[in-house]
Coordinates of C-alpha atoms in Angstrom, one line a residue:
Chain A
M1 CA 0.0 0.0 0.0
S2 CA 1.4 3.4 -0.9
E3 CA 1.7 5.9 1.9
I4 CA 0.7 9.5 2.0
A5 CA 2.8 11.3 4.6
P6 CA 1.8 12.6 7.0
R7 CA -1.3 10.6 7.5
P8 CA -4.3 12.3 9.2
V9 CA -5.0 12.1 12.9
I10 CA -8.1 10.3 14.1
I11 CA -9.7 12.1 17.1
L12 CA -12.4 10.2 19.1
C13 CA -14.3 12.8 21.1
R14 CA -15.7 11.6 24.4
P15 CA -15.9 7.9 23.3
Q16 CA -18.1 5.8 25.5
M17 CA -17.4 2.0 25.2
G18 CA -13.9 0.7 25.3
E19 CA -14.8 -2.0 22.8
N20 CA -15.6 0.7 20.3
I21 CA -12.3 2.5 20.8
G22 CA -10.6 -0.9 20.2
A23 CA -12.7 -1.5 17.1
A24 CA -11.9 2.0 15.8
A25 CA -8.1 1.2 16.3
R26 CA -8.5 -1.9 14.2
A27 CA -10.4 0.0 11.5
M28 CA -7.7 2.7 11.4
L29 CA -4.9 0.1 11.1
N30 CA -6.7 -1.7 8.3
F31 CA -5.9 1.4 6.2
G32 CA -2.6 2.3 7.7
L33 CA -3.8 5.1 10.0
T34 CA -1.9 4.9 13.3
E35 CA -2.3 8.2 15.2
M36 CA -5.3 8.2 17.5
R37 CA -6.2 11.0 20.0
L38 CA -8.8 10.6 22.6
V39 CA -10.8 13.4 24.2
A40 CA -12.1 12.6 27.7
P41 CA -12.9 8.9 27.2
R42 CA -15.9 8.1 29.5
D43 CA -14.4 5.2 31.2
G44 CA -10.9 6.6 31.6
W45 CA -7.6 5.5 30.0
P46 CA -6.1 3.0 29.5
N47 CA -9.2 0.8 29.0
P48 CA -8.7 -3.0 29.2
K49 CA -11.8 -3.5 27.0
A50 CA -10.3 -1.4 24.3
V51 CA -7.1 -3.4 24.4
A52 CA -9.0 -6.7 24.3
M53 CA -10.9 -5.7 21.3
A54 CA -7.9 -4.2 19.4
S55 CA -5.7 -7.3 19.7
G56 CA -2.3 -7.7 18.0
A57 CA -0.9 -4.9 16.0
A58 CA -3.9 -2.6 16.6
G59 CA -3.0 -2.6 20.3
Q60 CA 0.0 -0.5 19.3
V61 CA -2.4 2.2 18.0
L62 CA -3.9 2.3 21.5
D63 CA -0.5 2.2 23.2
R64 CA 0.5 5.3 21.3
A65 CA -2.9 7.1 21.6
R66 CA -2.7 10.4 23.4
V67 CA -5.5 11.6 25.8
F68 CA -6.6 15.2 26.1
P69 CA -9.2 16.8 28.4
T70 CA -10.8 18.9 25.7
L71 CA -11.2 18.8 21.9
A72 CA -9.5 22.2 21.7
E73 CA -6.3 20.7 23.2
A74 CA -6.5 17.6 21.1
M75 CA -6.1 19.8 18.0
E76 CA -2.4 20.4 18.7
G77 CA -0.5 20.6 15.5
I78 CA -3.6 20.2 13.3
T79 CA -4.2 22.8 10.6
Y80 CA -7.4 21.4 9.1
A81 CA -10.1 19.4 11.0
F82 CA -13.2 17.6 9.7
A83 CA -16.1 17.0 12.1
T84 CA -17.8 13.8 11.1
T85 CA -21.5 14.2 11.5
A86 CA -24.8 13.8 9.7
R87 CA -26.1 17.0 11.4
G88 CA -24.6 20.4 12.2
R89 CA -26.0 21.9 9.0
E90 CA -27.1 24.9 11.0
L91 CA -23.5 25.9 11.2
T92 CA -22.1 27.6 8.1
K93 CA -19.3 25.2 7.1
P94 CA -18.2 23.4 4.0
V95 CA -19.6 19.8 3.8
F96 CA -17.4 17.1 2.4
T97 CA -18.0 13.5 1.4
P98 CA -15.3 11.0 2.3
A99 CA -14.0 11.3 -1.3
T100 CA -13.8 15.1 -1.4
A101 CA -12.4 15.1 2.2
A102 CA -9.6 12.8 1.1
A103 CA -8.8 15.2 -1.7
R104 CA -8.9 18.1 0.8
H105 CA -6.6 16.2 3.1
R106 CA -4.1 15.7 0.3
E107 CA -4.2 19.4 -0.5
E108 CA -3.6 20.3 3.2
V109 CA -0.6 18.0 3.3
S110 CA 0.8 19.5 0.1
Q111 CA 0.6 22.9 1.8
G112 CA 2.6 21.6 4.7
G113 CA -0.4 21.2 7.0
R114 CA -1.8 18.3 9.0
S115 CA -5.4 17.2 9.0
A116 CA -7.6 15.5 11.6
F117 CA -10.9 13.6 11.4
I118 CA -13.1 14.0 14.5
F119 CA -15.7 11.4 15.5
G120 CA -18.2 11.9 18.2
P121 CA -19.6 9.8 21.1
E122 CA -21.4 6.7 20.0
R123 CA -24.9 7.6 21.2
A124 CA -25.3 11.2 20.3
G125 CA -22.5 12.1 18.0
L126 CA -20.7 15.5 18.0
E127 CA -22.3 18.5 19.6
N128 CA -22.4 21.9 18.0
D129 CA -19.7 23.1 20.4
D130 CA -17.4 20.4 18.9
I131 CA -18.4 21.1 15.3
A132 CA -17.8 24.8 15.8
R133 CA -14.1 23.9 16.4
A134 CA -13.7 22.2 13.1
N135 CA -13.0 23.7 9.7
A136 CA -15.5 21.5 7.9
I137 CA -18.1 18.8 8.1
L138 CA -17.7 15.3 6.8
T139 CA -20.9 13.4 6.1
V140 CA -20.9 9.8 4.8
P141 CA -23.7 9.5 2.2
V142 CA -25.7 6.6 3.6
N143 CA -29.2 5.5 3.0
P144 CA -31.3 8.3 4.6
D145 CA -33.9 5.7 5.7
F146 CA -31.2 3.6 7.5
P147 CA -28.2 5.7 8.5
S148 CA -26.9 3.4 11.2
L149 CA -23.1 3.5 10.9
N150 CA -21.3 2.8 14.2
L151 CA -18.1 4.5 15.3
A152 CA -15.7 1.9 13.9
Q153 CA -17.6 1.8 10.6
A154 CA -17.4 5.5 10.2
V155 CA -13.7 5.4 10.9
L156 CA -13.4 2.4 8.5
L157 CA -15.0 4.2 5.5
T158 CA -12.9 7.3 6.2
G159 CA -9.7 5.2 6.2
Y160 CA -10.8 3.4 3.1
E161 CA -11.4 6.6 1.2
L162 CA -8.0 8.0 2.3
S163 CA -6.2 4.9 1.1
R164 CA -8.3 4.8 -2.1
G165 CA -7.0 8.1 -3.2
A166 CA -3.4 7.0 -2.4
L167 CA -3.7 4.0 -4.7
P168 CA -3.1 4.4 -8.4
D169 CA -6.2 4.1 -10.5
Q170 CA -6.6 0.4 -11.4
P171 CA -7.8 -0.3 -14.8
M172 CA -10.8 -2.5 -14.9
P173 CA -9.9 -6.2 -15.7
T174 CA -11.1 -7.1 -19.1
N175 CA -13.0 -10.1 -20.1
R176 CA -15.8 -8.6 -22.1
R177 CA -18.5 -10.5 -23.9
P178 CA -19.6 -9.5 -27.3
A179 CA -22.1 -6.6 -27.2
G180 CA -25.8 -7.5 -27.8
E181 CA -25.5 -11.1 -26.6
V182 CA -27.5 -12.3 -23.6
P183 CA -25.2 -13.3 -20.8
A184 CA -25.7 -16.8 -19.5
D185 CA -27.2 -17.2 -16.0
R186 CA -24.9 -18.7 -13.4
I187 CA -27.1 -21.7 -13.2
E188 CA -26.7 -22.3 -16.9
I189 CA -22.9 -22.1 -16.4
E190 CA -23.2 -24.5 -13.5
K191 CA -25.2 -27.0 -15.6
L192 CA -22.7 -26.7 -18.4
A193 CA -19.8 -27.4 -16.1
D194 CA -21.6 -30.4 -14.6
H195 CA -22.4 -31.7 -18.1
C196 CA -18.8 -31.3 -19.2
E197 CA -17.4 -32.8 -16.1
S198 CA -19.7 -35.9 -16.2
R199 CA -18.9 -36.5 -19.9
L200 CA -15.2 -36.2 -19.2
D201 CA -15.5 -38.4 -16.2
A202 CA -17.2 -41.1 -18.3
A203 CA -14.5 -40.7 -20.8
G204 CA -11.7 -41.4 -18.2
Y205 CA -10.3 -37.9 -18.6
F206 CA -9.7 -37.3 -14.9
F207 CA -6.6 -39.4 -14.5
P208 CA -4.8 -40.1 -12.3
A209 CA -7.3 -40.2 -9.5
T210 CA -5.0 -38.2 -7.2
K211 CA -5.2 -35.3 -9.7
A212 CA -8.9 -35.5 -10.5
A213 CA -10.1 -33.0 -7.8
A214 CA -7.6 -30.3 -9.0
M215 CA -8.4 -30.9 -12.7
K216 CA -12.2 -30.6 -11.9
L217 CA -11.6 -27.4 -10.0
N218 CA -9.6 -25.8 -12.8
L219 CA -12.1 -26.8 -15.3
R220 CA -15.0 -25.4 -13.3
N221 CA -13.1 -22.2 -12.8
M222 CA -12.5 -21.8 -16.5
W223 CA -16.2 -22.1 -17.2
S224 CA -17.0 -19.4 -14.6
R225 CA -14.3 -17.1 -15.8
L226 CA -15.5 -17.1 -19.4
A227 CA -18.0 -14.5 -20.4
L228 CA -20.3 -17.0 -22.0
T229 CA -23.6 -16.1 -23.6
R230 CA -26.7 -18.2 -23.4
A231 CA -26.1 -19.1 -27.1
D232 CA -22.5 -20.2 -26.3
V233 CA -23.8 -22.5 -23.5
Q234 CA -26.4 -24.1 -25.9
M235 CA -23.7 -24.6 -28.4
L236 CA -21.3 -26.2 -26.0
H237 CA -23.9 -28.5 -24.6
G238 CA -24.5 -29.7 -28.2
A239 CA -20.8 -30.1 -28.9
L240 CA -20.4 -32.2 -25.7
R241 CA -23.3 -34.4 -26.7
Q242 CA -22.0 -34.8 -30.2
L243 CA -18.4 -35.5 -29.1
T244 CA -19.5 -38.4 -26.9
R245 CA -22.3 -39.8 -29.1
R246 CA -20.4 -43.0 -29.9
Chain B
M1 CA -29.6 8.6 -2.5
S2 CA -29.8 7.8 -6.2
E3 CA -30.7 4.2 -7.1
I4 CA -29.1 1.9 -9.6
A5 CA -31.5 -0.8 -10.6
P6 CA -31.2 -3.7 -10.3
R7 CA -29.0 -3.6 -7.2
P8 CA -26.6 -6.5 -6.7
V9 CA -27.4 -9.6 -4.6
I10 CA -25.3 -10.2 -1.5
I11 CA -24.6 -13.9 -1.0
L12 CA -23.2 -15.1 2.4
C13 CA -21.7 -18.5 1.9
R14 CA -21.8 -20.8 5.0
P15 CA -22.0 -17.9 7.5
Q16 CA -21.3 -19.0 11.1
M17 CA -22.5 -16.5 13.7
G18 CA -26.0 -15.2 13.6
E19 CA -24.8 -11.8 14.9
N20 CA -22.6 -11.4 11.8
I21 CA -25.5 -12.2 9.5
G22 CA -27.5 -9.4 11.3
A23 CA -24.6 -7.0 11.1
A24 CA -24.2 -7.7 7.4
A25 CA -27.9 -7.0 6.9
R26 CA -27.4 -3.6 8.6
A27 CA -24.3 -2.9 6.5
M28 CA -26.2 -3.7 3.3
L29 CA -29.2 -1.5 4.2
N30 CA -26.8 1.4 5.0
F31 CA -26.2 1.6 1.3
G32 CA -29.6 0.5 0.0
L33 CA -28.8 -3.1 -0.7
T34 CA -31.8 -5.3 0.3
E35 CA -31.4 -8.7 -1.4
M36 CA -29.5 -11.2 0.8
R37 CA -29.1 -14.9 0.0
L38 CA -27.7 -17.4 2.5
V39 CA -25.9 -20.6 1.6
A40 CA -26.1 -23.3 4.3
P41 CA -25.9 -21.0 7.4
R42 CA -24.2 -23.0 10.2
D43 CA -26.8 -22.5 12.8
G44 CA -29.9 -22.9 10.6
W45 CA -32.5 -20.4 9.6
P46 CA -34.2 -18.2 10.8
N47 CA -31.6 -17.3 13.5
P48 CA -32.8 -15.2 16.5
K49 CA -29.3 -13.8 17.0
A50 CA -29.3 -12.4 13.5
V51 CA -32.7 -10.8 14.1
A52 CA -31.6 -9.3 17.4
M53 CA -28.5 -7.8 15.8
A54 CA -30.3 -6.4 12.7
S55 CA -33.0 -4.6 14.5
G56 CA -35.5 -2.2 12.8
A57 CA -35.5 -1.9 9.1
A58 CA -32.6 -4.2 8.6
G59 CA -34.8 -7.0 10.0
Q60 CA -36.7 -6.8 6.7
V61 CA -33.6 -7.7 4.8
L62 CA -33.4 -10.9 6.9
D63 CA -37.1 -11.6 6.5
R64 CA -36.7 -11.6 2.8
A65 CA -33.4 -13.5 2.7
R66 CA -33.5 -16.7 0.8
V67 CA -31.7 -19.8 1.9
F68 CA -30.0 -22.3 -0.5
P69 CA -28.2 -25.6 0.2
T70 CA -25.3 -24.9 -2.1
L71 CA -23.6 -21.8 -3.7
A72 CA -24.4 -23.2 -7.1
E73 CA -28.2 -23.0 -6.4
A74 CA -27.8 -19.6 -4.8
M75 CA -26.6 -18.2 -8.1
E76 CA -30.1 -18.4 -9.6
G77 CA -30.7 -15.4 -12.0
I78 CA -27.1 -14.1 -11.5
T79 CA -25.1 -13.4 -14.6
Y80 CA -21.9 -12.1 -13.0
A81 CA -20.6 -13.1 -9.6
F82 CA -17.7 -11.7 -7.6
A83 CA -16.0 -13.9 -5.0
T84 CA -14.7 -11.7 -2.2
T85 CA -11.4 -13.0 -1.0
A86 CA -7.8 -11.9 -0.3
R87 CA -6.6 -15.3 -1.6
G88 CA -7.6 -17.5 -4.6
R89 CA -4.9 -16.1 -6.7
E90 CA -3.9 -19.6 -7.9
L91 CA -7.2 -19.6 -9.9
T92 CA -7.0 -17.7 -13.2
K93 CA -9.6 -15.0 -12.8
P94 CA -9.8 -11.2 -13.1
V95 CA -9.2 -9.5 -9.8
F96 CA -11.2 -6.4 -9.0
T97 CA -11.0 -3.7 -6.4
P98 CA -14.3 -2.5 -4.9
A99 CA -14.1 0.5 -7.2
T100 CA -13.6 -1.4 -10.4
A101 CA -16.1 -4.1 -9.3
A102 CA -18.7 -1.3 -8.9
A103 CA -18.0 -0.2 -12.5
R104 CA -18.2 -3.8 -13.7
H105 CA -21.5 -4.2 -11.9
R106 CA -22.9 -1.2 -13.7
E107 CA -21.7 -2.6 -17.0
E108 CA -23.4 -5.9 -16.2
V109 CA -26.7 -4.1 -15.4
S110 CA -26.4 -2.1 -18.6
Q111 CA -26.2 -5.4 -20.5
G112 CA -29.4 -6.6 -18.8
G113 CA -27.5 -8.9 -16.4
R114 CA -27.6 -9.2 -12.6
S115 CA -24.6 -9.3 -10.4
A116 CA -23.8 -10.9 -7.0
F117 CA -21.1 -10.4 -4.4
I118 CA -20.2 -13.6 -2.5
F119 CA -18.7 -13.5 1.0
G120 CA -17.2 -16.5 2.7
P121 CA -17.5 -17.9 6.3
E122 CA -16.0 -15.6 9.0
R123 CA -13.2 -17.8 10.1
A124 CA -11.7 -19.2 6.9
G125 CA -13.3 -17.3 4.0
L126 CA -14.3 -18.7 0.7
E127 CA -12.8 -22.0 -0.5
N128 CA -11.4 -22.6 -3.9
D129 CA -14.5 -24.7 -4.7
D130 CA -16.6 -21.5 -4.1
I131 CA -14.2 -19.2 -5.9
A132 CA -14.2 -21.5 -9.0
R133 CA -17.9 -20.8 -9.3
A134 CA -17.5 -17.0 -9.6
N135 CA -16.6 -15.0 -12.6
A136 CA -14.1 -12.8 -10.8
I137 CA -12.4 -12.1 -7.5
L138 CA -13.0 -9.0 -5.4
T139 CA -10.1 -8.0 -3.1
V140 CA -10.4 -5.0 -0.8
P141 CA -7.0 -3.2 -0.7
V142 CA -6.2 -3.2 3.0
N143 CA -3.0 -2.7 4.9
P144 CA -1.1 -6.0 4.2
D145 CA 0.3 -6.0 7.7
F146 CA -3.2 -5.8 9.2
P147 CA -5.9 -7.2 6.9
S148 CA -8.5 -7.8 9.6
L149 CA -11.8 -6.9 7.9
N150 CA -14.8 -8.7 9.4
L151 CA -17.7 -9.9 7.4
A152 CA -20.0 -6.9 8.0
Q153 CA -17.1 -4.5 7.2
A154 CA -16.3 -6.2 3.9
V155 CA -20.0 -6.0 3.0
L156 CA -20.0 -2.3 4.2
L157 CA -17.1 -1.3 2.0
T158 CA -18.6 -3.1 -1.0
G159 CA -22.0 -1.3 -0.5
Y160 CA -20.3 2.0 0.0
E161 CA -18.4 1.7 -3.2
L162 CA -21.5 0.6 -5.1
S163 CA -23.3 3.7 -3.8
R164 CA -20.4 5.9 -4.4
G165 CA -20.5 5.2 -8.1
A166 CA -24.2 5.9 -8.1
L167 CA -23.7 9.4 -6.7
P168 CA -22.9 12.3 -8.9
D169 CA -19.3 13.6 -8.5
Q170 CA -19.4 16.2 -5.9
P171 CA -17.2 19.2 -6.4
M172 CA -14.9 19.9 -3.5
P173 CA -16.1 22.7 -1.3
T174 CA -14.0 25.8 -1.6
N175 CA -12.6 27.9 1.1
R176 CA -9.0 28.1 -0.1
R177 CA -6.3 30.0 1.7
P178 CA -3.8 32.1 -0.3
A179 CA -1.0 29.9 -1.6
G180 CA 2.4 30.2 0.1
E181 CA 0.9 31.1 3.5
V182 CA 1.5 29.0 6.5
P183 CA -1.8 27.7 7.8
A184 CA -2.6 28.4 11.4
D185 CA -2.5 25.6 13.9
R186 CA -5.9 24.7 15.4
I187 CA -4.6 25.7 18.8
E188 CA -3.7 29.2 17.5
I189 CA -7.3 29.4 16.1
E190 CA -8.6 28.3 19.5
K191 CA -6.6 31.0 21.3
L192 CA -7.7 33.6 18.9
A193 CA -11.4 32.7 19.4
D194 CA -10.8 32.7 23.2
H195 CA -9.1 36.1 23.0
C196 CA -11.9 37.5 20.8
E197 CA -14.6 36.1 23.0
S198 CA -13.1 37.4 26.3
R199 CA -12.7 40.9 24.8
L200 CA -16.2 41.0 23.5
D201 CA -17.5 39.6 26.8
A202 CA -15.7 42.4 28.7
A203 CA -17.2 44.9 26.2
G204 CA -20.7 43.7 26.9
Y205 CA -21.2 42.3 23.4
F206 CA -23.0 39.1 24.4
F207 CA -26.3 40.7 25.2
P208 CA -29.0 39.7 26.1
A209 CA -27.7 36.8 28.3
T210 CA -30.2 34.4 26.9
K211 CA -28.6 34.7 23.4
A212 CA -25.0 34.7 24.6
A213 CA -24.4 31.0 24.2
A214 CA -25.6 31.0 20.6
M215 CA -23.7 34.1 19.7
K216 CA -20.5 32.6 21.1
L217 CA -21.1 29.4 19.2
N218 CA -21.5 31.2 15.9
L219 CA -18.5 33.3 16.5
R220 CA -16.3 30.3 17.3
N221 CA -17.6 28.5 14.3
M222 CA -16.7 31.4 12.1
W223 CA -13.1 31.4 13.3
S224 CA -12.8 27.7 12.6
R225 CA -14.3 27.9 9.2
L226 CA -12.0 30.6 7.9
A227 CA -8.8 29.5 6.3
L228 CA -6.6 31.7 8.5
T229 CA -2.8 31.8 8.2
R230 CA -0.5 32.2 11.1
A231 CA 0.1 35.8 10.0
D232 CA -3.7 36.5 10.0
V233 CA -4.0 35.2 13.5
Q234 CA -1.2 37.5 14.7
M235 CA -2.8 40.4 13.0
L236 CA -6.2 39.7 14.5
H237 CA -4.7 39.4 18.0
G238 CA -3.1 42.8 17.5
A239 CA -6.3 44.3 16.2
L240 CA -8.3 43.0 19.1
R241 CA -5.8 44.4 21.6
Q242 CA -5.8 47.7 19.8
L243 CA -9.6 48.0 19.6
T244 CA -9.9 47.5 23.4
R245 CA -6.9 49.5 24.5
R246 CA -9.0 52.2 26.2

């Protein structure tokens, strides 16, 4: 994974459950984020439940986490801060998506600055007093009828988007089927693979027996990989029947 | 949230813990995915622990979930299937990221097809026998030193990326600072806001008292929103001192 340096700071503001702090540390490390700051964690610090949830390498994120009494103090060295919230629209503030926030983060870095993403307490989220201390709002575009992201999930999506921008654009793998053809259903592919396998089996193709399983796997994988049309499948069934007629 | 129709199917292959099935249903619904299929869930179906975890609207995803004895049968009506795995590279198969998979999904839809994303059991993930039944592999690019995504997180990132492509590109909010200026630290902004507030307080600005809290909040929000440089902050401190000298 390519690195953008410096990586943003993740600030958990008044987090409640130790388990959620641990899960957030895991989500951070999944995308190479390692600097966590905690503002007034409800159950004090260190928190054994956070450590138990983090486990392994993510425990090091917790070991290095710094604790501050207020959000204002936790902003040390930060030049641009995003408040993650679905609300706060009554405050005049630019609103970013994770994608545009990742771009803004890179811009900040290129100007010699350092960014932070602030996440609120699990139950109620950030208060206006917190949001007023950030430069901008970050809102994850979830289903408005079911916006149920938990703390670690919000951190995860933010980390994912920050990494996403750091990766080179990957071209889409090709394996196109001819335009205008009806793609075969997966069940049709499955039946074709079954048909082919049974015919080959009867013909003694899967020899020696010790290699049969691997040969069958490779064959089935090939059928799945091909972008067969419905017409292809019919044709192949016919060919198989014909080949084994005698 | 804009809709792409039809939305892909999420197939959970031999899921183990009911809680994880419920969490996957929540992750799906966060991004508007509603069609879940289950292949041989370990603890049978329906599963009360899945229902307890899903809660609310996500319970409807579980209510409508269909159960199949094998992955092959669960592929009914699917024309293109992605196997989500970090492994399986020994099988010749195109490998997609969530972003390129979302684009491939849209291409499939435009050709009149239907796609599915297959997720394996929590502990071991998909087996080669499962992967051989998919057209392609989907791998989420996580930190190779800490690739610890759980089932619901993998579903969440997939759903996010599918929604992401469905949204119009959002321009980045503007609020640029002059190039070549050193951005002020958040602590410097905080001190400026404190300074300003205390001077205004002494001057009797926050009147009437019932409106003082809201006035202070708006003022603090303004300071945070501005892209102030270090030089700006020094200048404003000086201006404040000067204004209140008498």
